PDB file of C-alpha atoms in Angstrom:
ATOM      1  CA  MET Q  84     122.871 162.059 140.205  1.00  0.00           C
ATOM      2  CA  ALA Q  85     120.462 161.672 137.281  1.00  0.00           C
ATOM      3  CA  ALA Q  86     121.744 161.372 133.729  1.00  0.00           C
ATOM      4  CA  PHE Q  87     120.851 163.738 130.954  1.00  0.00           C
ATOM      5  CA  ARG Q  88     117.689 162.928 129.032  1.00  0.00           C
ATOM      6  CA  TYR Q  89     117.227 163.831 125.341  1.00  0.00           C
ATOM      7  CA  CYS Q  90     113.821 163.962 123.719  1.00  0.00           C
ATOM      8  CA  LEU Q  91     111.500 165.481 121.174  1.00  0.00           C
ATOM      9  CA  LEU Q  92     109.232 167.923 122.968  1.00  0.00           C
ATOM     10  CA  GLU Q  93     105.483 167.832 122.517  1.00  0.00           C
ATOM     11  CA  PRO Q  94     104.328 170.882 120.497  1.00  0.00           C
ATOM     12  CA  ILE Q  95     102.225 172.125 123.409  1.00  0.00           C
ATOM     13  CA  LYS Q  96     105.451 172.572 125.425  1.00  0.00           C
ATOM     14  CA  THR Q  97     107.083 174.871 122.841  1.00  0.00           C
ATOM     15  CA  PRO Q  98     106.732 177.941 125.125  1.00  0.00           C
ATOM     16  CA  LEU Q  99     109.076 176.244 127.632  1.00  0.00           C
ATOM     17  CA  VAL Q 100     111.856 176.215 125.045  1.00  0.00           C
ATOM     18  CA  ASN Q 101     111.256 179.837 124.135  1.00  0.00           C
ATOM     19  CA  LYS Q 102     111.563 180.710 127.841  1.00  0.00           C
ATOM     20  CA  PHE Q 103     114.853 178.782 127.886  1.00  0.00           C
ATOM     21  CA  TYR Q 104     116.078 180.662 124.796  1.00  0.00           C
ATOM     22  CA  ASP Q 105     114.977 184.015 126.268  1.00  0.00           C
ATOM     23  CA  LYS Q 106     116.690 183.289 129.602  1.00  0.00           C
ATOM     24  CA  HIS Q 107     119.982 182.730 127.773  1.00  0.00           C
ATOM     25  CA  ASN Q 108     119.536 185.422 125.095  1.00  0.00           C
ATOM     26  CA  ALA Q 109     119.690 182.762 122.373  1.00  0.00           C
ATOM     27  CA  ARG Q 110     118.600 183.820 118.903  1.00  0.00           C
ATOM     28  CA  GLY Q 111     115.550 182.231 117.351  1.00  0.00           C
ATOM     29  CA  ARG Q 112     112.059 181.282 118.415  1.00  0.00           C
ATOM     30  CA  ALA Q 113     110.547 177.833 118.300  1.00  0.00           C
ATOM     31  CA  THR Q 114     107.085 177.361 116.848  1.00  0.00           C
ATOM     32  CA  LYS Q 115     104.665 174.481 117.263  1.00  0.00           C
ATOM     33  CA  ALA Q 116     105.408 173.528 113.646  1.00  0.00           C
ATOM     34  CA  ASP Q 117     109.079 172.867 114.519  1.00  0.00           C
ATOM     35  CA  GLN Q 118     110.505 169.654 115.878  1.00  0.00           C
ATOM     36  CA  VAL Q 119     111.796 170.955 119.191  1.00  0.00           C
ATOM     37  CA  TRP Q 120     114.448 168.813 120.846  1.00  0.00           C
ATOM     38  CA  VAL Q 121     115.681 169.261 124.395  1.00  0.00           C
ATOM     39  CA  ALA Q 122     118.181 167.917 126.886  1.00  0.00           C
ATOM     40  CA  TYR Q 123     116.991 167.651 130.458  1.00  0.00           C
ATOM     41  CA  LYS Q 124     118.948 167.419 133.679  1.00  0.00           C
ATOM     42  CA  ASP Q 125     116.357 166.210 136.144  1.00  0.00           C
ATOM     43  CA  SER Q 126     113.322 168.349 135.188  1.00  0.00           C
ATOM     44  CA  GLU Q 127     115.300 171.352 133.912  1.00  0.00           C
ATOM     45  CA  ILE Q 128     115.902 172.073 130.216  1.00  0.00           C
ATOM     46  CA  ILE Q 129     119.651 172.543 129.814  1.00  0.00           C
ATOM     47  CA  ALA Q 130     119.885 172.495 126.018  1.00  0.00           C
ATOM     48  CA  ALA Q 131     117.596 172.813 123.036  1.00  0.00           C
ATOM     49  CA  CYS Q 132     117.485 172.941 119.274  1.00  0.00           C
ATOM     50  CA  ARG Q 133     114.856 172.866 116.616  1.00  0.00           C
ATOM     51  CA  VAL Q 134     114.381 171.254 113.250  1.00  0.00           C
ATOM     52  CA  GLN Q 135     112.305 173.356 110.902  1.00  0.00           C
ATOM     53  CA  ASP Q 136     110.575 172.378 107.698  1.00  0.00           C
ATOM     54  CA  GLN Q 137     111.911 174.734 105.033  1.00  0.00           C
ATOM     55  CA  SER Q 138     109.947 173.977 101.855  1.00  0.00           C
ATOM     56  CA  GLY Q 139     110.086 170.242 102.556  1.00  0.00           C
ATOM     57  CA  LEU Q 140     113.724 170.287 103.686  1.00  0.00           C
ATOM     58  CA  LEU Q 141     114.905 169.757 107.262  1.00  0.00           C
ATOM     59  CA  PHE Q 142     116.821 172.667 108.762  1.00  0.00           C
ATOM     60  CA  LEU Q 143     118.520 172.488 112.166  1.00  0.00           C
ATOM     61  CA  SER Q 144     118.706 175.772 114.042  1.00  0.00           C
ATOM     62  CA  THR Q 145     119.077 177.413 117.424  1.00  0.00           C
ATOM     63  CA  LEU Q 146     121.214 174.731 119.071  1.00  0.00           C
ATOM     64  CA  TYR Q 147     122.002 176.159 122.480  1.00  0.00           C
ATOM     65  CA  VAL Q 148     123.449 174.616 125.660  1.00  0.00           C
ATOM     66  CA  ASP Q 149     123.267 176.371 129.026  1.00  0.00           C
ATOM     67  CA  GLU Q 150     126.796 177.559 129.858  1.00  0.00           C
ATOM     68  CA  LEU Q 151     126.747 175.577 133.124  1.00  0.00           C
ATOM     69  CA  TRP Q 152     126.516 172.316 131.172  1.00  0.00           C
ATOM     70  CA  ARG Q 153     128.971 172.961 128.340  1.00  0.00           C
ATOM     71  CA  GLY Q 154     131.955 170.657 127.936  1.00  0.00           C
ATOM     72  CA  GLN Q 155     129.954 167.594 128.976  1.00  0.00           C
ATOM     73  CA  ARG Q 156     128.990 166.405 125.468  1.00  0.00           C
ATOM     74  CA  VAL Q 157     125.394 167.589 125.925  1.00  0.00           C
ATOM     75  CA  ALA Q 158     125.316 169.218 122.469  1.00  0.00           C
ATOM     76  CA  SER Q 159     126.832 166.155 120.807  1.00  0.00           C
ATOM     77  CA  GLN Q 160     124.353 163.822 122.480  1.00  0.00           C
ATOM     78  CA  LEU Q 161     121.444 166.096 121.604  1.00  0.00           C
ATOM     79  CA  LEU Q 162     122.574 166.192 117.966  1.00  0.00           C
ATOM     80  CA  ALA Q 163     122.883 162.396 117.961  1.00  0.00           C
ATOM     81  CA  ALA Q 164     119.314 162.057 119.251  1.00  0.00           C
ATOM     82  CA  VAL Q 165     118.011 164.520 116.664  1.00  0.00           C
ATOM     83  CA  THR Q 166     119.807 163.086 113.648  1.00  0.00           C
ATOM     84  CA  ALA Q 167     118.976 159.480 114.593  1.00  0.00           C
ATOM     85  CA  ARG Q 168     115.281 160.255 114.160  1.00  0.00           C
ATOM     86  CA  GLN Q 169     115.481 162.035 110.805  1.00  0.00           C
ATOM     87  CA  LYS Q 170     114.768 160.228 107.547  1.00  0.00           C
ATOM     88  CA  LYS Q 171     115.991 163.056 105.315  1.00  0.00           C
ATOM     89  CA  VAL Q 172     119.153 165.108 105.013  1.00  0.00           C
ATOM     90  CA  VAL Q 173     119.447 167.709 107.776  1.00  0.00           C
ATOM     91  CA  PHE Q 174     120.849 171.082 106.712  1.00  0.00           C
ATOM     92  CA  THR Q 175     122.231 173.763 109.014  1.00  0.00           C
ATOM     93  CA  PHE Q 176     124.207 176.991 108.958  1.00  0.00           C
ATOM     94  CA  VAL Q 177     127.226 177.004 111.246  1.00  0.00           C
ATOM     95  CA  TYR Q 178     129.229 179.845 112.733  1.00  0.00           C
ATOM     96  CA  GLN Q 179     132.923 179.658 111.834  1.00  0.00           C
ATOM     97  CA  ASN Q 180     133.988 178.882 115.415  1.00  0.00           C
ATOM     98  CA  LEU Q 181     131.726 175.814 115.531  1.00  0.00           C
ATOM     99  CA  ILE Q 182     132.734 174.133 112.262  1.00  0.00           C
ATOM    100  CA  ASP Q 183     134.997 171.562 113.954  1.00  0.00           C
ATOM    101  CA  PHE Q 184     132.251 170.650 116.423  1.00  0.00           C
ATOM    102  CA  TYR Q 185     129.785 169.943 113.617  1.00  0.00           C
ATOM    103  CA  LEU Q 186     132.386 168.012 111.591  1.00  0.00           C
ATOM    104  CA  GLN Q 187     133.053 165.837 114.647  1.00  0.00           C
ATOM    105  CA  ASN Q 188     129.321 165.161 114.894  1.00  0.00           C
ATOM    106  CA  GLY Q 189     128.854 163.883 111.364  1.00  0.00           C
ATOM    107  CA  PHE Q 190     128.062 167.072 109.463  1.00  0.00           C
ATOM    108  CA  ASN Q 191     129.900 167.960 106.252  1.00  0.00           C
ATOM    109  CA  TYR Q 192     130.221 171.081 104.159  1.00  0.00           C
ATOM    110  CA  ILE Q 193     127.734 171.557 101.375  1.00  0.00           C
ATOM    111  CA  LEU Q 194     128.633 173.857  98.520  1.00  0.00           C
ATOM    112  CA  THR Q 195     125.351 173.884  96.618  1.00  0.00           C
ATOM    113  CA  LEU Q 196     122.164 174.434  98.586  1.00  0.00           C
ATOM    114  CA  PRO Q 197     118.614 173.839  97.368  1.00  0.00           C
ATOM    115  CA  ASN Q 198     117.069 177.130  96.215  1.00  0.00           C
ATOM    116  CA  SER Q 199     114.846 177.621  99.270  1.00  0.00           C
ATOM    117  CA  LEU Q 200     117.817 177.276 101.616  1.00  0.00           C
ATOM    118  CA  GLN Q 201     120.111 179.345  99.413  1.00  0.00           C
ATOM    119  CA  SER Q 202     117.779 182.312  99.905  1.00  0.00           C
ATOM    120  CA  LEU Q 203     117.835 181.782 103.660  1.00  0.00           C
ATOM    121  CA  PHE Q 204     121.631 181.427 103.639  1.00  0.00           C
ATOM    122  CA  GLU Q 205     121.977 184.749 101.835  1.00  0.00           C
ATOM    123  CA  LEU Q 206     119.884 186.429 104.559  1.00  0.00           C
ATOM    124  CA  TYR Q 207     122.273 185.183 107.258  1.00  0.00           C
ATOM    125  CA  ALA Q 208     125.578 185.229 105.352  1.00  0.00           C
ATOM    126  CA  HIS Q 209     126.624 188.459 107.112  1.00  0.00           C
ATOM    127  CA  ARG Q 210     126.984 186.354 110.287  1.00  0.00           C
ATOM    128  CA  LYS Q 211     130.003 184.558 108.778  1.00  0.00           C
ATOM    129  CA  ILE Q 212     128.403 181.139 108.512  1.00  0.00           C
ATOM    130  CA  VAL Q 213     128.948 178.069 106.379  1.00  0.00           C
ATOM    131  CA  ALA Q 214     126.349 175.633 105.090  1.00  0.00           C
ATOM    132  CA  MET Q 215     126.592 172.050 106.307  1.00  0.00           C
ATOM    133  CA  HIS Q 216     124.467 168.929 106.146  1.00  0.00           C
ATOM    134  CA  PHE Q 217     124.090 165.582 107.863  1.00  0.00           C
ATOM    135  CA  THR Q 218     123.221 162.421 106.000  1.00  0.00           C
ATOM    136  CA  ARG Q 219     123.157 158.816 107.153  1.00  0.00           C
ATOM    137  CA  ASP Q 220     126.431 158.101 105.342  1.00  0.00           C
ATOM    138  CA  THR Q 221     128.276 160.776 107.372  1.00  0.00           C
ATOM    139  CA  VAL Q 222     127.629 159.242 110.807  1.00  0.00           C
ATOM    140  CA  PRO Q 223     130.851 159.468 112.865  1.00  0.00           C
ATOM    141  CA  SER Q 224     132.393 156.174 114.030  1.00  0.00           C
TER     142      SER Q 224
END
């Protein structure tokens, strides 16, 4: 049995992630400008997320794990791979039911967002989300 593999996808392969998102009715669409990160089981994408550049800030979005692979730390390992490669703070908006998951993976609440992200937050606030961020000094032990 092969282990999971986590990697940054080449921009030319972005359509593969959008097919994965479409197959699972996940919100969001990856673009070639995004950092698109995936988890593979053998040659199949089983999880994905993207890091967008929002006015020079890094914004994590559309983290999705195929239901068949949930509960096996795939999301945590994918987040670890993503955050290990970032040199800046990574911001994200988190649904209420996922706050504990993100806290366990080194994210913390942020009360004051940069202006460009505050505008984005206000667009999505109706989804009952909270703003969080990951910095090197919040890495879980």
